Short mmCIF file of C-alpha atoms in Angstrom, two decimals:
data_model
loop_
_atom_site.label_atom_id
_atom_site.label_comp_id
_atom_site.label_asym_id
_atom_site.label_seq_id
_atom_site.Cartn_x
_atom_site.Cartn_y
_atom_site.Cartn_z
CA UNK A 317 131.21 122.71 127.51
CA UNK A 318 127.67 122.11 128.69
CA UNK A 319 124.95 122.13 126.08
CA UNK A 320 122.53 123.70 128.54
CA UNK A 321 123.47 126.13 131.28
CA UNK A 322 120.90 127.08 133.84
CA UNK A 323 120.91 129.26 136.87
CA UNK A 324 122.25 127.50 139.90
CA UNK A 325 120.11 127.30 142.95
CA UNK A 326 118.77 126.98 145.39
CA UNK A 327 116.24 129.73 144.88
CA UNK A 328 114.11 130.70 147.86
CA UNK A 329 111.12 133.01 147.42
CA UNK A 330 108.10 134.17 149.35
CA UNK A 331 104.66 133.34 148.04
CA UNK A 332 103.47 135.69 145.27
CA UNK A 333 107.02 136.74 144.38
CA UNK A 334 108.20 136.90 140.77
CA UNK A 335 110.32 134.02 139.53
CA UNK A 336 112.99 133.92 136.84
CA UNK A 337 115.24 130.94 136.20
CA UNK A 338 117.77 131.62 133.47
CA UNK A 339 118.65 129.06 130.84
CA UNK A 340 120.96 129.30 127.83
CA UNK A 341 121.92 126.61 125.36
CA UNK A 342 124.45 125.77 122.67
CA UNK A 343 123.43 123.82 119.61
CA UNK A 344 123.79 123.40 115.89
CA UNK A 345 120.71 124.95 114.41
CA UNK A 346 117.49 125.41 116.35
CA UNK A 347 116.54 122.51 118.56
CA UNK A 348 113.33 122.19 120.53
CA UNK A 349 113.54 123.56 124.08
CA UNK A 350 111.83 122.29 127.21
CA UNK A 351 111.31 122.97 130.87
CA UNK A 352 110.69 119.93 133.05
CA UNK A 353 109.63 119.98 136.70
CA UNK A 354 110.30 117.39 139.38
CA UNK A 355 108.15 117.52 142.50
CA UNK A 356 109.52 115.86 145.65
CA UNK A 357 109.62 112.09 145.33
CA UNK A 358 108.44 112.05 141.72
CA UNK A 359 109.84 111.69 138.22
CA UNK A 360 110.12 114.46 135.63
CA UNK A 361 107.06 116.07 134.14
CA UNK A 362 107.04 118.29 131.11
CA UNK A 363 106.16 121.83 132.19
CA UNK A 364 106.31 123.61 128.82
CA UNK A 365 108.04 123.53 125.47
CA UNK A 366 108.88 125.61 122.40
CA UNK A 367 109.80 124.10 119.08
CA UNK A 368 110.95 127.13 117.10
CA UNK A 369 112.36 130.61 117.48
CA UNK A 370 110.04 133.20 119.08
CA UNK A 371 107.64 130.50 120.28
CA UNK A 372 106.34 131.03 123.79
CA UNK A 373 105.59 127.98 125.89
CA UNK A 374 103.22 128.36 128.81
CA UNK A 375 101.59 126.20 131.45
CA UNK A 376 100.32 126.64 135.03
CA UNK A 377 101.25 130.33 134.97
CA UNK A 378 104.83 129.63 133.86
CA UNK A 379 106.17 131.03 130.58
CA UNK A 380 109.35 130.81 128.55
CA UNK A 381 110.18 132.33 125.17
CA UNK A 382 112.58 130.78 122.65
CA UNK A 383 115.13 133.53 121.91
CA UNK A 384 117.47 132.50 119.13
CA UNK A 385 119.42 135.76 119.18
CA UNK A 386 120.47 135.17 122.80
CA UNK A 387 120.16 131.34 122.68
CA UNK A 388 118.04 131.52 125.79
CA UNK A 389 114.85 130.03 127.21
CA UNK A 390 114.33 131.67 130.58
CA UNK A 391 111.50 130.44 132.80
CA UNK A 392 109.25 133.04 134.43
CA UNK A 393 106.21 133.13 136.67
CA UNK A 394 104.57 136.28 137.91
CA UNK A 395 103.38 135.00 141.29
CA UNK A 396 104.74 131.78 142.74
CA UNK A 397 102.88 129.51 145.14
CA UNK A 398 104.08 127.12 147.81
CA UNK A 399 102.99 124.28 145.55
CA UNK A 400 105.56 125.40 142.94
CA UNK A 401 108.38 124.21 145.20
CA UNK A 402 110.26 121.69 143.06
CA UNK A 403 113.37 121.17 140.97
CA UNK A 404 113.23 122.73 137.50
CA UNK A 405 115.27 121.43 134.58
CA UNK A 406 115.91 123.20 131.32
CA UNK A 407 116.59 120.89 128.38
CA UNK A 408 117.25 121.11 124.70
CA UNK A 409 116.38 118.52 122.12
CA UNK A 410 118.60 116.91 119.58
CA UNK A 411 120.04 118.86 116.68
CA UNK A 412 117.83 118.99 113.62
CA UNK A 413 118.42 115.97 111.46
CA UNK A 414 118.83 113.61 114.38
CA UNK A 415 116.24 110.88 114.81
CA UNK A 416 117.34 109.74 118.22
CA UNK A 417 115.37 112.24 120.27
CA UNK A 418 117.92 112.51 123.04
CA UNK A 419 117.76 115.43 125.45
CA UNK A 420 120.53 117.55 126.95
CA UNK A 421 119.73 118.76 130.44
CA UNK A 422 120.85 121.61 132.61
CA UNK A 423 121.88 120.86 136.17
CA UNK A 424 118.54 121.74 137.70
CA UNK A 425 117.40 124.57 139.96
CA UNK A 426 115.81 123.86 143.32
CA UNK A 427 112.98 126.29 144.05
CA UNK A 428 111.53 126.64 147.54
CA UNK A 429 108.55 128.92 148.11
CA UNK A 430 107.68 129.96 151.65
CA UNK A 431 104.17 130.99 152.72
CA UNK B 549 98.37 108.99 128.15
CA UNK B 550 101.82 107.51 127.80
CA UNK B 551 102.81 105.37 130.72
CA UNK B 552 106.44 104.67 131.53
CA UNK B 553 106.71 102.29 134.46
CA UNK B 554 109.86 101.59 136.42
CA UNK B 555 109.67 98.39 138.42
CA UNK B 556 110.91 99.74 141.76
CA UNK B 557 110.70 103.14 143.41
CA UNK B 558 113.36 102.28 146.00
CA UNK B 559 116.03 99.63 145.91
CA UNK B 560 118.84 98.75 148.29
CA UNK B 561 121.66 96.46 147.15
CA UNK B 562 125.13 95.52 148.27
CA UNK B 563 128.49 96.24 146.70
CA UNK B 564 129.39 93.66 144.08
CA UNK B 565 125.82 92.51 143.41
CA UNK B 566 124.41 92.40 139.90
CA UNK B 567 121.47 94.80 139.79
CA UNK B 568 118.65 94.98 137.25
CA UNK B 569 116.48 98.07 136.80
CA UNK B 570 113.45 97.52 134.61
CA UNK B 571 111.47 99.98 132.54
CA UNK B 572 108.33 99.33 130.51
CA UNK B 573 106.40 101.72 128.27
CA UNK B 574 102.97 101.11 126.82
CA UNK B 575 102.94 103.41 123.77
CA UNK B 576 104.98 101.42 121.28
CA UNK B 577 107.84 103.92 121.39
CA UNK B 578 110.97 102.94 119.50
CA UNK B 579 113.46 105.07 121.43
CA UNK B 580 114.17 104.51 125.10
CA UNK B 581 116.70 106.09 127.44
CA UNK B 582 118.30 105.58 130.84
CA UNK B 583 119.54 108.58 132.84
CA UNK B 584 120.99 108.98 136.28
CA UNK B 585 120.23 112.05 138.33
CA UNK B 586 122.59 113.40 140.95
CA UNK B 587 122.28 116.67 142.89
CA UNK B 588 124.07 119.51 141.13
CA UNK B 589 124.75 117.41 138.04
CA UNK B 590 121.31 117.24 136.48
CA UNK B 591 120.42 114.24 134.33
CA UNK B 592 123.19 112.40 132.54
CA UNK B 593 122.53 109.90 129.78
CA UNK B 594 123.82 106.38 130.45
CA UNK B 595 122.52 104.39 127.48
CA UNK B 596 119.80 104.58 124.90
CA UNK B 597 118.15 102.25 122.44
CA UNK B 598 116.39 103.01 119.17
CA UNK B 599 115.13 99.52 118.41
CA UNK B 600 114.93 96.01 119.75
CA UNK B 601 118.41 94.62 120.41
CA UNK B 602 119.97 97.97 119.47
CA UNK B 603 121.84 100.07 122.01
CA UNK B 604 124.09 103.08 122.06
CA UNK B 605 126.34 104.44 124.78
CA UNK B 606 125.43 107.76 126.27
CA UNK B 607 127.72 110.08 128.17
CA UNK B 608 128.46 107.90 131.22
CA UNK B 609 128.16 104.20 130.24
CA UNK B 610 131.01 102.87 132.37
CA UNK B 611 129.88 100.24 134.86
CA UNK B 612 126.52 99.75 133.16
CA UNK B 613 125.01 97.67 130.41
CA UNK B 614 121.52 97.46 128.93
CA UNK B 615 119.17 94.97 127.36
CA UNK B 616 116.32 95.54 124.90
CA UNK B 617 114.81 92.17 124.04
CA UNK B 618 111.29 93.52 123.52
CA UNK B 619 110.19 96.87 122.20
CA UNK B 620 108.35 97.85 125.36
CA UNK B 621 111.05 96.92 127.85
CA UNK B 622 114.46 98.46 128.42
CA UNK B 623 116.61 97.12 131.26
CA UNK B 624 119.60 98.77 132.90
CA UNK B 625 122.16 96.40 134.42
CA UNK B 626 124.82 97.19 136.97
CA UNK B 627 127.23 94.32 136.44
CA UNK B 628 128.95 94.70 139.83
CA UNK B 629 127.36 97.45 141.87
CA UNK B 630 129.59 99.99 143.56
CA UNK B 631 128.79 102.70 146.08
CA UNK B 632 129.34 105.47 143.51
CA UNK B 633 126.35 104.11 141.62
CA UNK B 634 124.04 105.16 144.40
CA UNK B 635 121.72 107.53 142.59
CA UNK B 636 118.27 108.19 141.17
CA UNK B 637 117.74 106.41 137.85
CA UNK B 638 115.18 107.63 135.34
CA UNK B 639 113.86 105.90 132.25
CA UNK B 640 112.29 107.77 129.32
CA UNK B 641 110.82 107.00 125.92
CA UNK B 642 109.82 108.77 122.72
CA UNK B 643 108.56 107.88 119.27
CA UNK B 644 111.19 107.66 116.56
CA UNK B 645 109.17 109.88 114.21
CA UNK B 646 108.85 112.59 116.87
CA UNK B 647 112.47 113.16 117.94
CA UNK B 648 111.91 116.85 118.68
CA UNK B 649 108.96 116.28 120.98
CA UNK B 650 109.34 115.84 124.74
CA UNK B 651 110.38 112.55 126.24
CA UNK B 652 108.06 110.74 128.63
CA UNK B 653 109.60 109.81 131.98
CA UNK B 654 108.98 107.16 134.58
CA UNK B 655 108.83 108.00 138.30
CA UNK B 656 112.41 106.95 138.89
CA UNK B 657 114.20 104.34 140.95
CA UNK B 658 116.20 105.53 143.91
CA UNK B 659 119.02 103.02 144.21
CA UNK B 660 121.28 102.75 147.25
CA UNK B 661 124.39 100.60 147.14
CA UNK B 662 125.72 99.69 150.59
#
């Protein structure tokens, strides 16, 4: 099965609405977890990360907490803006002990925010 | 700042052509990766390399090959392009001693095969 499962989109919200994009993972041990964002016509940018259990990553008003008990890393933002419209990817890093640094991605969630 | 540069943002080729996609990074990273991105499928790993002249197959290597003659450059080759290889291609790199840190991505090449 997939290593990373994220909420399917598209997600459409009004400005200032609350956003949650769910993400769960499967792994051996406790890999690093990431959220990447892709704005229209661009490559992927790192949005936030967490490298161990209970870590909270945050950036640009977005947050995600590494929950080992539920193997989850849900992305949240309290008040979205039109400029947040993008595709969001959840990813997990390699299993501990690997030196290759490969990532396993979810399928992406398209977010559209209307004014 | 790490810079990963892909040679073309948009590329149009014909079925059967040999296609080269180039990627260069300027931070002396050992590990480099090629992904393709398709709607609803996320990013899928095609090939990766952890050193000069070293390569490993990813999850979807069929129809592709790669070349890593210099540390900074990692090329993806479509030996005989087909229409089902129309996609967005993304290159990434990371230091070998930081495998649990985020990868750095280029802006992508949107390839159309006619």
